[in-house]
Every structure is written in structure tokens, then in C-alpha cells.
PDB file of C-alpha atoms in Angstrom:
ATOM      1  CA  UNK P   1     135.285  58.022 126.666  1.00 49.00           C
ATOM      2  CA  UNK P   2     133.850  61.503 126.581  1.00 60.00           C
ATOM      3  CA  UNK P   3     131.316  62.199 123.867  1.00 76.00           C
ATOM      4  CA  UNK P   4     131.092  65.860 124.800  1.00 79.00           C
ATOM      5  CA  UNK P   5     134.318  67.844 124.657  1.00 84.00           C
ATOM      6  CA  UNK P   6     134.799  70.555 127.259  1.00 85.00           C
ATOM      7  CA  UNK P   7     136.426  73.928 126.761  1.00 85.00           C
ATOM      8  CA  UNK P   8     137.733  73.643 130.315  1.00 89.00           C
ATOM      9  CA  UNK P   9     141.276  72.448 130.976  1.00 90.00           C
ATOM     10  CA  UNK P  10     141.368  68.914 132.426  1.00 92.00           C
ATOM     11  CA  UNK P  11     142.241  70.044 135.978  1.00 95.00           C
ATOM     12  CA  UNK P  12     139.401  72.598 136.023  1.00 94.00           C
ATOM     13  CA  UNK P  13     137.007  70.080 134.496  1.00 94.00           C
ATOM     14  CA  UNK P  14     137.744  67.614 137.300  1.00 96.00           C
ATOM     15  CA  UNK P  15     137.121  70.242 139.990  1.00 97.00           C
ATOM     16  CA  UNK P  16     133.953  71.578 138.377  1.00 97.00           C
ATOM     17  CA  UNK P  17     132.692  68.077 137.615  1.00 97.00           C
ATOM     18  CA  UNK P  18     133.088  67.076 141.262  1.00 98.00           C
ATOM     19  CA  UNK P  19     131.240  70.217 142.370  1.00 98.00           C
ATOM     20  CA  UNK P  20     128.367  69.526 139.991  1.00 98.00           C
ATOM     21  CA  UNK P  21     128.184  65.840 140.934  1.00 98.00           C
ATOM     22  CA  UNK P  22     128.083  66.704 144.627  1.00 98.00           C
ATOM     23  CA  UNK P  23     125.381  69.281 144.011  1.00 98.00           C
ATOM     24  CA  UNK P  24     123.351  66.766 142.017  1.00 98.00           C
ATOM     25  CA  UNK P  25     123.539  64.141 144.750  1.00 98.00           C
ATOM     26  CA  UNK P  26     122.538  66.603 147.467  1.00 98.00           C
ATOM     27  CA  UNK P  27     119.612  67.935 145.423  1.00 98.00           C
ATOM     28  CA  UNK P  28     118.309  64.479 144.552  1.00 98.00           C
ATOM     29  CA  UNK P  29     118.511  63.430 148.198  1.00 98.00           C
ATOM     30  CA  UNK P  30     116.895  66.670 149.370  1.00 98.00           C
ATOM     31  CA  UNK P  31     113.936  66.020 147.071  1.00 98.00           C
ATOM     32  CA  UNK P  32     113.627  62.464 148.407  1.00 97.00           C
ATOM     33  CA  UNK P  33     113.888  63.499 152.056  1.00 97.00           C
ATOM     34  CA  UNK P  34     111.336  66.277 151.589  1.00 98.00           C
ATOM     35  CA  UNK P  35     108.937  63.871 149.873  1.00 97.00           C
ATOM     36  CA  UNK P  36     109.424  61.212 152.564  1.00 97.00           C
ATOM     37  CA  UNK P  37     108.545  63.597 155.387  1.00 97.00           C
ATOM     38  CA  UNK P  38     105.777  65.110 153.219  1.00 97.00           C
ATOM     39  CA  UNK P  39     104.058  61.715 153.160  1.00 97.00           C
ATOM     40  CA  UNK P  40     104.520  61.071 156.882  1.00 97.00           C
ATOM     41  CA  UNK P  41     103.954  64.412 158.598  1.00 97.00           C
ATOM     42  CA  UNK P  42     101.337  64.624 161.354  1.00 97.00           C
ATOM     43  CA  UNK P  43     100.336  67.417 163.685  1.00 97.00           C
ATOM     44  CA  UNK P  44      98.501  70.727 163.871  1.00 96.00           C
ATOM     45  CA  UNK P  45     100.645  72.349 161.154  1.00 94.00           C
ATOM     46  CA  UNK P  46     100.202  69.401 158.803  1.00 96.00           C
ATOM     47  CA  UNK P  47      98.643  71.254 155.882  1.00 96.00           C
ATOM     48  CA  UNK P  48     100.904  74.303 155.755  1.00 94.00           C
ATOM     49  CA  UNK P  49     104.129  72.312 156.188  1.00 96.00           C
ATOM     50  CA  UNK P  50     102.874  69.594 153.813  1.00 96.00           C
ATOM     51  CA  UNK P  51     102.426  72.208 151.076  1.00 96.00           C
ATOM     52  CA  UNK P  52     105.721  73.900 151.905  1.00 96.00           C
ATOM     53  CA  UNK P  53     107.493  70.554 151.486  1.00 98.00           C
ATOM     54  CA  UNK P  54     106.124  70.264 147.944  1.00 97.00           C
ATOM     55  CA  UNK P  55     107.806  73.587 147.161  1.00 98.00           C
ATOM     56  CA  UNK P  56     111.153  72.230 148.374  1.00 98.00           C
ATOM     57  CA  UNK P  57     110.703  69.081 146.279  1.00 98.00           C
ATOM     58  CA  UNK P  58     109.894  71.162 143.206  1.00 98.00           C
ATOM     59  CA  UNK P  59     112.922  73.407 143.723  1.00 98.00           C
ATOM     60  CA  UNK P  60     115.284  70.483 144.316  1.00 98.00           C
ATOM     61  CA  UNK P  61     114.032  68.579 141.270  1.00 98.00           C
ATOM     62  CA  UNK P  62     114.220  71.624 139.003  1.00 98.00           C
ATOM     63  CA  UNK P  63     117.749  72.443 140.109  1.00 98.00           C
ATOM     64  CA  UNK P  64     118.929  68.827 139.996  1.00 98.00           C
ATOM     65  CA  UNK P  65     117.991  68.759 136.328  1.00 98.00           C
ATOM     66  CA  UNK P  66     119.789  72.051 135.673  1.00 98.00           C
ATOM     67  CA  UNK P  67     122.901  70.853 137.516  1.00 98.00           C
ATOM     68  CA  UNK P  68     122.916  67.491 135.707  1.00 98.00           C
ATOM     69  CA  UNK P  69     122.496  69.174 132.340  1.00 97.00           C
ATOM     70  CA  UNK P  70     125.324  71.607 133.133  1.00 97.00           C
ATOM     71  CA  UNK P  71     127.573  68.652 133.943  1.00 97.00           C
ATOM     72  CA  UNK P  72     126.632  66.954 130.674  1.00 96.00           C
ATOM     73  CA  UNK P  73     127.201  70.198 128.750  1.00 95.00           C
ATOM     74  CA  UNK P  74     130.817  70.338 129.914  1.00 95.00           C
ATOM     75  CA  UNK P  75     131.440  66.642 129.264  1.00 94.00           C
ATOM     76  CA  UNK P  76     130.887  65.188 132.728  1.00 95.00           C
ATOM     77  CA  UNK P  77     128.401  62.342 133.032  1.00 95.00           C
ATOM     78  CA  UNK P  78     125.954  63.047 135.880  1.00 97.00           C
ATOM     79  CA  UNK P  79     125.230  60.201 138.306  1.00 98.00           C
ATOM     80  CA  UNK P  80     121.932  60.384 140.162  1.00 97.00           C
ATOM     81  CA  UNK P  81     121.576  56.671 140.812  1.00 97.00           C
ATOM     82  CA  UNK P  82     120.125  55.675 144.182  1.00 96.00           C
ATOM     83  CA  UNK P  83     123.322  53.935 145.326  1.00 97.00           C
ATOM     84  CA  UNK P  84     125.421  56.991 144.481  1.00 97.00           C
ATOM     85  CA  UNK P  85     123.019  59.323 146.261  1.00 97.00           C
ATOM     86  CA  UNK P  86     122.890  57.096 149.346  1.00 95.00           C
ATOM     87  CA  UNK P  87     126.674  56.809 149.507  1.00 96.00           C
ATOM     88  CA  UNK P  88     127.576  60.465 149.033  1.00 95.00           C
ATOM     89  CA  UNK P  89     124.776  62.741 150.252  1.00 94.00           C
ATOM     90  CA  UNK P  90     125.318  65.178 153.126  1.00 90.00           C
ATOM     91  CA  UNK P  91     121.788  64.695 154.442  1.00 94.00           C
ATOM     92  CA  UNK P  92     121.160  62.495 157.456  1.00 92.00           C
ATOM     93  CA  UNK P  93     118.769  59.568 157.205  1.00 91.00           C
ATOM     94  CA  UNK P  94     115.120  60.267 157.974  1.00 93.00           C
ATOM     95  CA  UNK P  95     113.399  57.968 160.471  1.00 89.00           C
ATOM     96  CA  UNK P  96     110.658  55.662 159.252  1.00 93.00           C
ATOM     97  CA  UNK P  97     107.033  56.187 160.257  1.00 96.00           C
ATOM     98  CA  UNK P  98     104.904  59.159 161.213  1.00 98.00           C
ATOM     99  CA  UNK P  99     106.833  62.311 162.016  1.00 97.00           C
ATOM    100  CA  UNK P 100     105.516  65.179 164.137  1.00 97.00           C
ATOM    101  CA  UNK P 101     105.329  68.503 162.324  1.00 96.00           C
ATOM    102  CA  UNK P 102     107.940  70.096 164.615  1.00 96.00           C
ATOM    103  CA  UNK P 103     110.329  67.209 163.882  1.00 96.00           C
ATOM    104  CA  UNK P 104     109.710  67.573 160.151  1.00 97.00           C
ATOM    105  CA  UNK P 105     110.624  71.243 160.364  1.00 97.00           C
ATOM    106  CA  UNK P 106     113.833  70.413 162.273  1.00 96.00           C
ATOM    107  CA  UNK P 107     114.640  67.712 159.734  1.00 96.00           C
ATOM    108  CA  UNK P 108     114.265  70.150 156.845  1.00 97.00           C
ATOM    109  CA  UNK P 109     116.226  72.903 158.584  1.00 97.00           C
ATOM    110  CA  UNK P 110     119.062  70.423 159.179  1.00 97.00           C
ATOM    111  CA  UNK P 111     118.906  68.981 155.658  1.00 97.00           C
ATOM    112  CA  UNK P 112     118.821  72.379 154.018  1.00 98.00           C
ATOM    113  CA  UNK P 113     121.647  73.579 156.255  1.00 97.00           C
ATOM    114  CA  UNK P 114     123.858  70.639 155.271  1.00 97.00           C
ATOM    115  CA  UNK P 115     123.178  71.110 151.570  1.00 98.00           C
ATOM    116  CA  UNK P 116     123.611  74.897 151.704  1.00 98.00           C
ATOM    117  CA  UNK P 117     126.952  74.555 153.464  1.00 98.00           C
ATOM    118  CA  UNK P 118     128.237  72.264 150.728  1.00 97.00           C
ATOM    119  CA  UNK P 119     126.711  74.440 147.979  1.00 98.00           C
ATOM    120  CA  UNK P 120     128.538  77.494 149.325  1.00 98.00           C
ATOM    121  CA  UNK P 121     131.813  75.549 149.230  1.00 98.00           C
ATOM    122  CA  UNK P 122     131.075  74.610 145.617  1.00 98.00           C
ATOM    123  CA  UNK P 123     130.300  78.228 144.749  1.00 98.00           C
ATOM    124  CA  UNK P 124     133.701  79.165 146.111  1.00 98.00           C
ATOM    125  CA  UNK P 125     135.706  76.479 144.299  1.00 97.00           C
ATOM    126  CA  UNK P 126     134.058  77.094 140.922  1.00 98.00           C
ATOM    127  CA  UNK P 127     134.736  80.851 140.960  1.00 97.00           C
ATOM    128  CA  UNK P 128     137.912  80.806 138.876  1.00 96.00           C
ATOM    129  CA  UNK P 129     137.657  77.590 136.838  1.00 97.00           C
ATOM    130  CA  UNK P 130     134.071  78.026 135.606  1.00 97.00           C
ATOM    131  CA  UNK P 131     131.990  81.133 136.399  1.00 97.00           C
ATOM    132  CA  UNK P 132     129.097  79.675 134.380  1.00 97.00           C
ATOM    133  CA  UNK P 133     128.825  76.710 136.751  1.00 98.00           C
ATOM    134  CA  UNK P 134     129.343  79.050 139.677  1.00 98.00           C
ATOM    135  CA  UNK P 135     126.353  81.087 138.488  1.00 98.00           C
ATOM    136  CA  UNK P 136     124.190  77.954 138.406  1.00 98.00           C
ATOM    137  CA  UNK P 137     125.299  77.024 141.928  1.00 98.00           C
ATOM    138  CA  UNK P 138     124.679  80.550 143.214  1.00 98.00           C
ATOM    139  CA  UNK P 139     121.064  80.382 142.036  1.00 98.00           C
ATOM    140  CA  UNK P 140     120.603  76.945 143.605  1.00 98.00           C
ATOM    141  CA  UNK P 141     122.023  78.228 146.892  1.00 98.00           C
ATOM    142  CA  UNK P 142     119.820  81.323 146.871  1.00 98.00           C
ATOM    143  CA  UNK P 143     116.673  79.257 146.384  1.00 98.00           C
ATOM    144  CA  UNK P 144     117.669  76.765 149.089  1.00 98.00           C
ATOM    145  CA  UNK P 145     118.461  79.578 151.512  1.00 98.00           C
ATOM    146  CA  UNK P 146     114.987  80.984 150.925  1.00 98.00           C
ATOM    147  CA  UNK P 147     113.477  77.616 151.857  1.00 98.00           C
ATOM    148  CA  UNK P 148     115.745  77.390 154.900  1.00 98.00           C
ATOM    149  CA  UNK P 149     114.595  80.827 156.046  1.00 97.00           C
ATOM    150  CA  UNK P 150     110.939  79.832 155.692  1.00 96.00           C
ATOM    151  CA  UNK P 151     111.370  76.585 157.624  1.00 95.00           C
ATOM    152  CA  UNK P 152     113.359  78.352 160.344  1.00 95.00           C
ATOM    153  CA  UNK P 153     110.542  80.903 160.640  1.00 94.00           C
ATOM    154  CA  UNK P 154     108.154  77.976 161.185  1.00 86.00           C
ATOM    155  CA  UNK P 155     110.107  76.921 164.262  1.00 80.00           C
ATOM    156  CA  UNK P 156     110.439  80.368 165.854  1.00 70.00           C
TER     157      UNK P 156
END
């Protein structure tokens, strides 16, 4: 049952819905990974990276809400449950325990890279069926690429 009726044809709705669901899962997991390493970082760059991680968490949470609300607006129910995120995220698992600042930076560069790659694919596939969703995904990708640049600069 769909409470919200979409203006998109069924085939386009399926494609766009899958893109939005994938984006939601990746953003939720990115916020969780960034928070996990935020709590467990150690090393000489602790403070600066710790604060930078909060920025990633804030960005991911803000965009996950936007993406979920876009899905709902077109009649697709968003699914950000823990089991769904764990089963479908592109981000590798973070080790338990204290994590050296250099390892945290590598973890975030890898996580952001995985999410950005999938976001760019979603930008591409939503071009024709729903430019509104594509616009949302473009903004998400731009913000994530900015974070990726900053973390890569940390490791130079």
C-alpha cells in the first residue's frame, strides 16, 4: 500500500526509490562509522580529527534526513533500520577499540570514497527519471567530496 502517490511512472519510481534507499543506508552508516571512530581516536592529531569527524556526522545526518524525506515525498518508504544498514552499506566494518589518528583518517578516506562512488552512480541513474532527486544526490555528493578532500589533506 502506498499512502503517497508519485508523479513518476512505476519503472522510474523503482529506480529512483532504489537510489534513494541506497543513499540513505550509506549516509546512516557513514554517520555511525564517523561517530565510532570519533569516540575511539587516539594520537597527536586527536583534537583536530575529532572535531572534523563531528562535521562528517553532522553532514551525513542532515543529508540522510533529506534523502529519506525525498523518498517519502515520492511514495517510497525509507528504511534506515540497523539491520538494513548493516546488510546493505558499502562501508567496511570498523575495528573495535582505540584507533590511531592515522588509521582513523584512512578509515574515513576509504568510507567516504566508497559512499561517493555509489553516490555518483546514483546521480547518473537518476538523471532522466527524476532530476529533482538527482539534484539532492548531487548536493550530497558535493558535500561528501569536500570532506574526502579534507581527510585526504590530513594524510598528505
